[in-house]
Short mmCIF file of C-alpha atoms and ligand atoms in Angstrom, two decimals:
data_model
loop_
_atom_site.label_atom_id
_atom_site.label_comp_id
_atom_site.label_asym_id
_atom_site.label_seq_id
_atom_site.Cartn_x
_atom_site.Cartn_y
_atom_site.Cartn_z
CA MET W 1 80.85 98.97 97.82
CA ASP W 2 79.49 95.60 97.04
CA LEU W 3 78.45 94.24 100.42
CA LYS W 4 75.23 92.43 101.19
CA PRO W 5 73.30 94.03 104.08
CA GLU W 6 72.96 91.43 106.87
CA ASN W 7 70.14 93.22 108.53
CA SER W 8 67.86 94.89 105.98
CA GLY W 9 65.24 95.34 108.66
CA SER W 10 66.63 98.78 109.51
CA GLU W 11 67.31 99.76 105.97
CA THR W 12 64.21 101.93 105.65
CA GLN W 13 65.10 103.74 108.86
CA VAL W 14 68.63 104.22 107.69
CA HIS W 15 67.44 105.61 104.35
CA LYS W 16 65.25 108.17 106.14
CA LEU W 17 68.10 109.29 108.36
CA ILE W 18 70.42 109.68 105.48
CA GLU W 19 67.86 111.82 103.64
CA ASP W 20 67.63 113.87 106.81
CA LEU W 21 71.37 114.54 106.73
CA LYS W 22 70.80 116.52 103.50
CA CYS W 23 68.12 118.60 105.21
CA GLU W 24 68.74 122.30 105.73
CA SER W 25 67.51 122.28 109.32
CA VAL W 26 70.31 122.00 111.86
CA ASP W 27 67.91 120.34 114.29
CA VAL W 28 67.02 117.62 111.87
CA GLN W 29 70.66 117.04 110.96
CA ARG W 30 71.67 116.90 114.62
CA PHE W 31 69.00 114.34 115.35
CA ALA W 32 69.82 112.24 112.26
CA THR W 33 73.62 112.21 113.04
CA SER W 34 72.94 111.31 116.63
CA GLU W 35 70.70 108.36 115.59
CA LEU W 36 73.27 107.20 113.01
CA ARG W 37 76.02 107.51 115.61
CA MET W 38 74.08 105.09 117.87
CA LEU W 39 73.29 102.73 115.04
CA THR W 40 76.98 102.41 114.12
CA LYS W 41 77.60 100.65 117.44
CA HIS W 42 76.29 97.41 115.80
CA MET W 43 78.13 95.74 113.04
CA GLU W 44 75.13 94.81 110.97
CA ASN W 45 74.01 98.44 110.83
CA ARG W 46 77.43 99.66 109.78
CA ILE W 47 77.21 97.86 106.48
CA VAL W 48 73.69 99.11 105.83
CA ILE W 49 74.69 102.69 106.60
CA ALA W 50 77.79 102.58 104.45
CA ASN W 51 75.84 101.00 101.54
CA CYS W 52 73.21 103.67 101.70
CA GLY W 53 75.78 106.40 100.88
CA ALA W 54 76.25 107.90 104.35
CA ILE W 55 79.98 108.21 104.24
CA SER W 56 80.36 111.15 102.01
CA LEU W 57 77.54 112.98 103.71
CA LEU W 58 79.05 112.34 107.18
CA ILE W 59 82.44 113.54 105.94
CA SER W 60 80.95 116.78 104.61
CA LEU W 61 79.20 117.28 107.97
CA LEU W 62 82.70 117.32 109.58
CA TYR W 63 82.68 120.99 108.35
CA SER W 64 79.37 121.75 110.09
CA THR W 65 79.56 124.79 112.33
CA ASP W 66 77.21 123.03 114.74
CA LEU W 67 79.62 121.36 117.20
CA GLY W 68 77.08 118.63 118.12
CA ILE W 69 76.66 117.65 114.44
CA GLN W 70 80.34 117.65 113.96
CA GLU W 71 80.87 115.44 117.02
CA ASN W 72 78.18 112.95 115.94
CA ALA W 73 79.57 112.74 112.45
CA VAL W 74 83.14 112.10 113.45
CA THR W 75 82.09 109.59 116.02
CA ALA W 76 79.91 107.71 113.56
CA LEU W 77 82.73 107.65 111.01
CA LEU W 78 85.09 106.29 113.70
CA ASN W 79 82.83 103.44 114.48
CA LEU W 80 82.13 102.82 110.79
CA SER W 81 85.83 102.35 110.34
CA ILE W 82 85.85 99.37 112.56
CA ASN W 83 84.75 97.45 109.42
CA ASP W 84 87.79 97.08 107.24
CA GLU W 85 86.00 97.42 103.95
CA ILE W 86 84.18 100.50 105.13
CA LYS W 87 87.44 101.85 106.41
CA ALA W 88 88.89 101.51 102.92
CA ALA W 89 85.88 103.36 101.51
CA ILE W 90 86.40 106.17 104.09
CA VAL W 91 90.04 106.42 103.16
CA ASP W 92 89.07 106.74 99.53
CA SER W 93 86.78 109.67 100.29
CA ASN W 94 89.41 112.35 101.07
CA VAL W 95 88.76 112.25 104.81
CA ILE W 96 92.04 113.65 106.04
CA ASP W 97 91.46 117.36 105.58
CA PRO W 98 88.02 117.19 107.19
CA LEU W 99 89.47 115.28 110.15
CA VAL W 100 92.18 117.83 110.57
CA HIS W 101 89.45 120.50 110.49
CA VAL W 102 87.77 118.73 113.44
CA LEU W 103 91.01 118.52 115.33
CA GLU W 104 91.36 122.26 114.91
CA THR W 105 87.74 123.35 115.61
CA GLY W 106 85.85 120.57 117.43
CA ASN W 107 84.65 120.19 120.94
CA ALA W 108 86.73 117.97 123.32
CA GLU W 109 85.03 114.68 122.35
CA ALA W 110 85.08 115.46 118.64
CA LYS W 111 88.82 116.18 118.85
CA GLU W 112 89.41 112.91 120.69
CA ASN W 113 87.46 110.89 118.18
CA SER W 114 89.14 112.69 115.27
CA ALA W 115 92.54 111.81 116.74
CA ALA W 116 91.38 108.22 117.18
CA ALA W 117 90.34 108.07 113.48
CA ILE W 118 93.55 109.54 112.40
CA PHE W 119 95.38 106.95 114.43
CA ASN W 120 93.30 104.25 112.79
CA LEU W 121 94.02 105.57 109.33
CA SER W 122 97.68 106.05 110.09
CA ALA W 123 98.12 102.29 110.30
CA LEU W 124 98.19 102.55 106.48
CA LYS W 125 101.65 103.67 105.57
CA GLU W 126 100.91 105.65 102.52
CA LEU W 127 98.51 107.78 104.53
CA MET W 128 101.07 108.80 107.10
CA LEU W 129 102.81 111.21 104.81
CA ARG W 130 99.48 112.70 103.70
CA ILE W 131 98.31 113.08 107.29
CA GLY W 132 101.52 114.91 108.19
CA ARG W 133 101.28 117.19 105.11
CA ALA W 134 97.63 117.95 105.83
CA GLY W 135 98.52 119.80 109.03
CA ALA W 136 97.37 117.17 111.52
CA ILE W 137 100.49 117.28 113.67
CA LYS W 138 100.05 120.70 115.19
CA PRO W 139 96.53 120.13 116.52
CA LEU W 140 97.52 116.64 117.63
CA VAL W 141 100.39 118.07 119.68
CA GLU W 142 97.99 120.61 121.18
CA LEU W 143 95.66 117.71 122.14
CA LEU W 144 98.72 115.96 123.62
CA GLU W 145 99.54 118.93 125.83
CA ASN W 146 96.20 120.43 126.57
CA GLY W 147 93.60 117.68 125.91
CA SER W 148 91.61 115.53 128.38
CA SER W 149 93.25 112.36 129.54
CA GLN W 150 91.40 110.43 126.75
CA GLY W 151 92.54 113.09 124.24
CA LYS W 152 96.14 112.68 125.34
CA LYS W 153 95.90 108.89 124.85
CA ASP W 154 94.34 109.32 121.38
CA ALA W 155 96.99 111.92 120.38
CA ILE W 156 99.94 109.97 121.61
CA ARG W 157 98.93 106.82 119.61
CA ALA W 158 98.46 108.93 116.48
CA LEU W 159 101.72 110.71 116.92
CA PHE W 160 103.58 107.49 117.65
CA ASN W 161 102.54 106.12 114.23
CA LEU W 162 103.33 109.44 112.51
CA SER W 163 106.73 109.69 114.19
CA VAL W 164 107.92 106.63 112.24
CA ILE W 165 108.13 108.64 109.02
CA THR W 166 111.29 110.76 108.62
CA GLU W 167 109.51 113.72 107.01
CA ASN W 168 107.15 114.02 109.98
CA LYS W 169 109.85 114.08 112.69
CA PRO W 170 110.97 117.74 112.42
CA ARG W 171 107.24 118.75 112.12
CA ILE W 172 106.42 117.00 115.28
CA VAL W 173 109.34 118.62 117.12
CA GLU W 174 108.52 122.09 115.65
CA ALA W 175 104.89 121.68 116.80
CA GLY W 176 106.27 121.51 120.36
CA ALA W 177 105.74 117.86 121.09
CA ILE W 178 108.87 117.32 123.19
CA ARG W 179 107.74 119.25 126.27
CA PRO W 180 104.35 117.39 126.64
CA LEU W 181 106.06 114.03 125.84
CA ILE W 182 108.48 114.61 128.73
CA ALA W 183 105.56 115.62 130.99
CA LEU W 184 103.76 112.36 130.08
CA MET W 185 106.80 110.39 131.26
CA ASP W 186 105.27 110.69 134.75
CA PRO W 187 104.55 106.97 135.73
CA ALA W 188 101.28 108.03 137.38
CA LEU W 189 99.80 108.92 133.97
CA GLY W 190 100.37 105.40 132.48
CA MET W 191 101.87 106.61 129.20
CA VAL W 192 105.61 106.32 129.86
CA ASP W 193 106.31 103.56 127.35
CA LYS W 194 104.49 105.30 124.48
CA ALA W 195 106.15 108.62 125.24
CA VAL W 196 109.61 107.18 125.33
CA ALA W 197 108.92 105.21 122.17
CA ILE W 198 108.04 108.47 120.31
CA LEU W 199 111.17 110.12 121.71
CA ALA W 200 113.21 107.19 120.41
CA ASN W 201 111.61 107.61 116.95
CA LEU W 202 112.22 111.36 116.93
CA ALA W 203 115.77 111.32 118.42
CA THR W 204 117.25 110.38 115.09
CA VAL W 205 116.93 114.05 114.09
CA SER W 206 119.05 116.81 115.66
CA GLU W 207 116.09 119.14 116.27
CA ALA W 208 114.71 116.50 118.60
CA GLN W 209 117.98 115.90 120.38
CA ILE W 210 118.34 119.60 121.10
CA ALA W 211 114.81 119.97 122.28
CA ILE W 212 115.01 116.90 124.59
CA GLY W 213 118.09 118.44 126.27
CA ARG W 214 116.53 121.87 126.47
CA GLU W 215 113.16 120.64 127.91
CA GLY W 216 114.71 118.75 130.76
CA GLY W 217 114.39 115.31 129.28
CA ILE W 218 117.76 113.90 130.46
CA PRO W 219 116.98 113.26 134.19
CA VAL W 220 113.59 111.82 133.22
CA LEU W 221 115.18 109.45 130.69
CA VAL W 222 117.80 108.37 133.25
CA GLU W 223 114.96 107.56 135.63
CA VAL W 224 113.23 105.43 132.98
CA VAL W 225 116.50 103.48 132.41
CA GLU W 226 116.47 102.79 136.13
CA LEU W 227 112.76 102.22 136.88
CA GLY W 228 110.95 101.81 133.55
CA SER W 229 109.44 98.70 131.89
CA ALA W 230 111.76 96.51 129.72
CA ARG W 231 110.60 98.30 126.65
CA GLY W 232 110.82 101.73 128.34
CA LYS W 233 114.37 101.08 129.47
CA GLU W 234 115.43 99.97 125.97
CA ASN W 235 114.00 103.07 124.31
CA ALA W 236 115.30 105.39 127.00
CA ALA W 237 118.84 104.02 126.61
CA ALA W 238 118.50 104.47 122.83
CA VAL W 239 117.60 108.14 123.20
CA LEU W 240 120.41 108.74 125.73
CA LEU W 241 122.91 107.18 123.27
CA ARG W 242 121.69 109.54 120.55
CA LEU W 243 122.04 112.57 122.85
CA CYS W 244 125.49 111.58 124.12
CA THR W 245 126.96 110.97 120.68
CA SER W 246 125.52 114.31 119.45
CA SER W 247 126.83 116.61 122.19
CA LYS W 248 129.53 116.56 124.89
CA ARG W 249 127.35 118.78 127.06
CA PHE W 250 124.49 116.26 126.97
CA CYS W 251 126.99 113.51 127.70
CA ARG W 252 128.27 115.31 130.80
CA GLN W 253 124.67 115.77 131.93
CA VAL W 254 123.81 112.18 131.53
CA LEU W 255 126.81 111.20 133.64
CA LYS W 256 125.92 113.81 136.27
CA GLU W 257 122.38 112.33 136.57
CA GLY W 258 123.92 109.07 137.70
CA ALA W 259 123.22 107.05 134.61
CA VAL W 260 126.19 104.61 134.92
CA PRO W 261 124.77 102.24 137.59
CA PRO W 262 121.38 101.76 135.92
CA LEU W 263 123.07 101.36 132.54
CA ALA W 264 125.50 98.85 133.97
CA ALA W 265 122.53 96.90 135.29
CA LEU W 266 120.72 97.15 131.95
CA SER W 267 123.82 95.99 130.06
CA GLN W 268 123.55 92.73 132.05
CA SER W 269 119.83 92.11 132.19
CA GLY W 270 117.90 93.99 129.52
CA THR W 271 116.35 92.99 126.24
CA PRO W 272 119.02 92.27 123.53
CA ARG W 273 118.55 95.77 122.05
CA ALA W 274 118.72 97.32 125.52
CA LYS W 275 121.91 95.47 126.39
CA GLU W 276 123.44 96.68 123.16
CA LYS W 277 122.43 100.31 123.72
CA ALA W 278 123.62 100.26 127.39
CA ARG W 279 126.96 98.71 126.49
CA SER W 280 127.50 101.27 123.65
CA LEU W 281 126.80 104.11 126.07
CA LEU W 282 129.13 102.77 128.77
CA CYS W 283 131.83 102.25 126.17
CA PHE W 284 131.22 105.76 124.95
CA PHE W 285 131.69 107.17 128.45
CA ARG W 286 134.94 105.24 129.02
CA ASN W 287 136.36 106.58 125.75
CA ALA W 288 135.21 110.06 126.43
CA ARG W 289 136.95 110.05 129.82
CA ARG W 290 140.22 108.95 128.28
CA VAL W 291 140.51 111.94 126.01
C1 NAG P 301 81.45 102.04 118.81
O1 NAG P 301 80.79 100.81 118.85
C2 NAG P 301 81.06 100.05 120.06
C3 NAG P 301 80.36 98.72 119.93
O2 NAG P 301 80.65 98.06 118.80
C4 NAG P 301 80.58 100.82 121.21
O3 NAG P 301 80.92 100.09 122.45
C5 NAG P 301 81.28 102.19 121.27
O4 NAG P 301 80.74 102.98 122.31
C6 NAG P 301 81.10 102.91 119.99
N1 NAG P 301 81.91 104.08 119.97
C7 NAG P 301 81.45 105.29 119.99
C8 NAG P 301 82.54 106.31 120.04
O5 NAG P 301 80.27 105.57 119.88
C1 NAG P 302 91.09 100.52 113.44
O1 NAG P 302 91.53 99.76 112.37
C2 NAG P 302 91.67 98.44 112.60
C3 NAG P 302 92.32 97.70 111.43
O2 NAG P 302 91.92 98.16 110.19
C4 NAG P 302 90.29 97.81 112.96
O3 NAG P 302 90.32 96.43 113.15
C5 NAG P 302 89.78 98.55 114.19
O4 NAG P 302 88.53 98.05 114.58
C6 NAG P 302 89.76 100.01 113.93
N1 NAG P 302 89.40 100.67 115.19
C7 NAG P 302 88.48 101.66 115.23
C8 NAG P 302 88.20 102.21 116.56
O5 NAG P 302 88.04 102.13 114.23
C1 NAG P 303 100.20 102.13 113.52
O1 NAG P 303 99.39 101.63 114.50
C2 NAG P 303 98.73 100.42 114.17
C3 NAG P 303 97.85 99.99 115.32
O2 NAG P 303 98.59 99.93 116.50
C4 NAG P 303 99.76 99.34 113.87
O3 NAG P 303 99.05 98.15 113.50
C5 NAG P 303 100.65 99.80 112.78
O4 NAG P 303 101.59 98.87 112.56
C6 NAG P 303 101.20 101.14 113.15
N1 NAG P 303 102.11 101.62 112.14
C7 NAG P 303 103.38 101.94 112.29
C8 NAG P 303 104.13 102.27 111.12
O5 NAG P 303 103.86 101.96 113.38
C1 NAG P 304 98.61 124.58 125.76
O1 NAG P 304 98.01 125.64 126.45
C2 NAG P 304 98.91 126.63 126.86
C3 NAG P 304 98.14 127.64 127.74
O2 NAG P 304 96.96 128.07 127.03
C4 NAG P 304 99.58 127.31 125.69
O3 NAG P 304 100.45 128.26 126.10
C5 NAG P 304 100.26 126.20 124.84
O4 NAG P 304 100.85 126.78 123.69
C6 NAG P 304 99.32 125.10 124.52
N1 NAG P 304 100.11 123.97 123.94
C7 NAG P 304 100.13 123.77 122.60
C8 NAG P 304 101.02 122.63 122.20
O5 NAG P 304 99.48 124.39 121.78
#
């Protein structure tokens, strides 16, 4: 990279720490990664660190069997990625497989920060396919279901971006995402909108429709149509429309859950897309009754 260090004062220190990353001693490596992790909190240090060749060394330390080193390295890389040019350099360094390795093997904080880094990289479209193919989805779904509350937040953001890509949708369903997504539609957890948005992305494939019905998603979706945010109502209506048009059984269940009054309200007062989905559903119900 061709960046001018803004704060060359710390360059000697950074050089020393980077030499220490290559050291055989686990204690020295742990100390050096922990110092670098702290230094990456400041923008001027990030550029110095990246220019001194730390990126490839930190990426190889994602495979360290020492969980502390692994956690420091992934956290330092996450903060280095705040700088767009450094982020591009990280992307160019084959970071995806090592990040998936951290998702699979790391401690709680390392997993969270790896998911956050994957989310950050997934903003780049061409990487979303590679991330899906590299096996990131299964450990992200595990984090979604069994992670800490921060881990769930990091996983749901990454999975939201990945769920936009058609090829990833069946993978996300097969990895078991539907059950935790429905569980996260508890308003107390503050993730309803993101969870419903992922369901709306996924519900274009039949695997997802079947799983949403099977895992008890219908009553929860009807509740979001009634009580959710404007965006939540819109996406919940979109998912229900998919379910109803795919299966008569789902359609009967949606009716049984009392969906008509909240859909009628939404057809009058929702966002334009919500009104359209609600009207299509009500129309679908009327036609279904006639036959
Ligand atoms: C990254 O840097 C910011 C400040 O720029 C700091 O607040 C944050 O704690 C750092 N993140 C981690 C994970 O160390
Ligand atoms: C994620 O990427 C964006 C855009 O490239 C960047 O502005 C942001 O700071 C990054 N966030 C983290 C935590 O790396
Ligand atoms: C992925 O997430 C980032 C950050 O929120 C966003 O800028 C980007 O547009 C998202 N990509 C897709 C395809 O949703
Ligand atoms: C979450 O943990 C439970 C209990 O250990 C396990 O049965 C389940 O498969 C885990 N979820 C995922 C998605 O791996």
